[in-house]
Amino acid sequence: MATLVLFCSDPLHPRRPDPHFADDVRAAREAGLRTALLDHDALLAGDAEGAVRGVPRGAGDAWYRGWMMPSGRYAELAGALAARGVTLLTSPESYRRAHELPGWYATFTSATPASAWLPAEPGRAPGAPELAALAAPLGGGPGIVKDFVKSRKHEWHEACYVPDLADTDRLAAVVARFVELQDAFLAGGVVVRAFERFTDAGEARVWWVDGRPVLVTAHPDRPGLRPAPALDAVAPLVAALGCRFVTTDLARREDGVWRVVEVGDGQVSDLPRDAGPEPLFRALALADTAPAGEIAHG
């Protein structure tokens, strides 16, 4: 039986896939994968059982391909699917490990900017003393603020960039604004990262299935820039992470070294609009039976 891929339904037409993933659905079916729909809005609202009501019972192994969700909601999704005889090939533990910086950071420490974090609740920014202690091991200099999953780089000076992490007042102001803007969507807590200067060539998003790079695309935020990263130093780290379907965003530092900017769960990572998803779904279709094949560029 072919593996199932679960896509988000269109909120306005629940029996159709979300239009954002239309190309993915087509590519999955062309690769011989079965498809089904789930209700992402219901899942986020806490109704996991209702969200999977349209998933066939006893459908076996499944990948998810859709919008991001908090790690706790993903665990609820896995439980609701298990009750219907469907097993997600990315476990809740693996999803959290790839999706949240505290899960992947220890594995990628040698290849990514130095970082520190602390838990925080939506609407409640850590105080200046806590932030000073958090940033102290990073040794001052410029830094950025994010949560366990995302930054607000489009509000760069307001809620992301800190010129000097030793300036606690400025750090606290940026963190407070970041937490305010994230509101209920604050994921996990506050992360402070050392700032590294990259070239203007853009970021490459590398898609990995079972430790193999199967597709390299531009980053969705800058689809016109498609650098070709060196992967020799990154591949062993992806293998060590132990997650079956992940992405790494890579950028070239000004000294020429390729650095990992972000790691993500491949199920919820976005493709740039002009990247063909066919190599990705061919790899997912073959994941249980054969090597994923050669790398593709899109």
Short mmCIF file of C-alpha atoms in Angstrom, two decimals, residues 12-13 25 37 57 122 167 171 184-185 203 223 226 248 257 274 285-286:
data_model
loop_
_atom_site.label_atom_id
_atom_site.label_comp_id
_atom_site.label_asym_id
_atom_site.label_seq_id
_atom_site.Cartn_x
_atom_site.Cartn_y
_atom_site.Cartn_z
CA LEU A 12 -13.75 27.74 2.05
CA HIS A 13 -14.14 24.41 0.23
CA VAL A 25 -0.97 17.44 -4.18
CA LEU A 37 -7.30 16.08 3.67
CA ARG A 57 -9.41 4.59 8.74
CA PRO A 122 2.59 34.75 25.09
CA ASP A 167 23.04 46.86 26.06
CA LEU A 171 17.76 44.08 24.30
CA ALA A 184 -0.60 34.38 20.97
CA PHE A 185 1.69 32.94 18.30
CA GLU A 203 19.83 31.61 1.46
CA PRO A 223 12.99 33.33 -4.48
CA ARG A 226 19.53 30.53 -5.51
CA THR A 248 18.17 23.39 6.47
CA VAL A 257 31.95 29.53 5.35
CA ASP A 274 8.65 28.73 -8.68
CA ALA A 285 7.44 7.89 -2.10
CA LEU A 286 10.69 5.92 -2.12
#
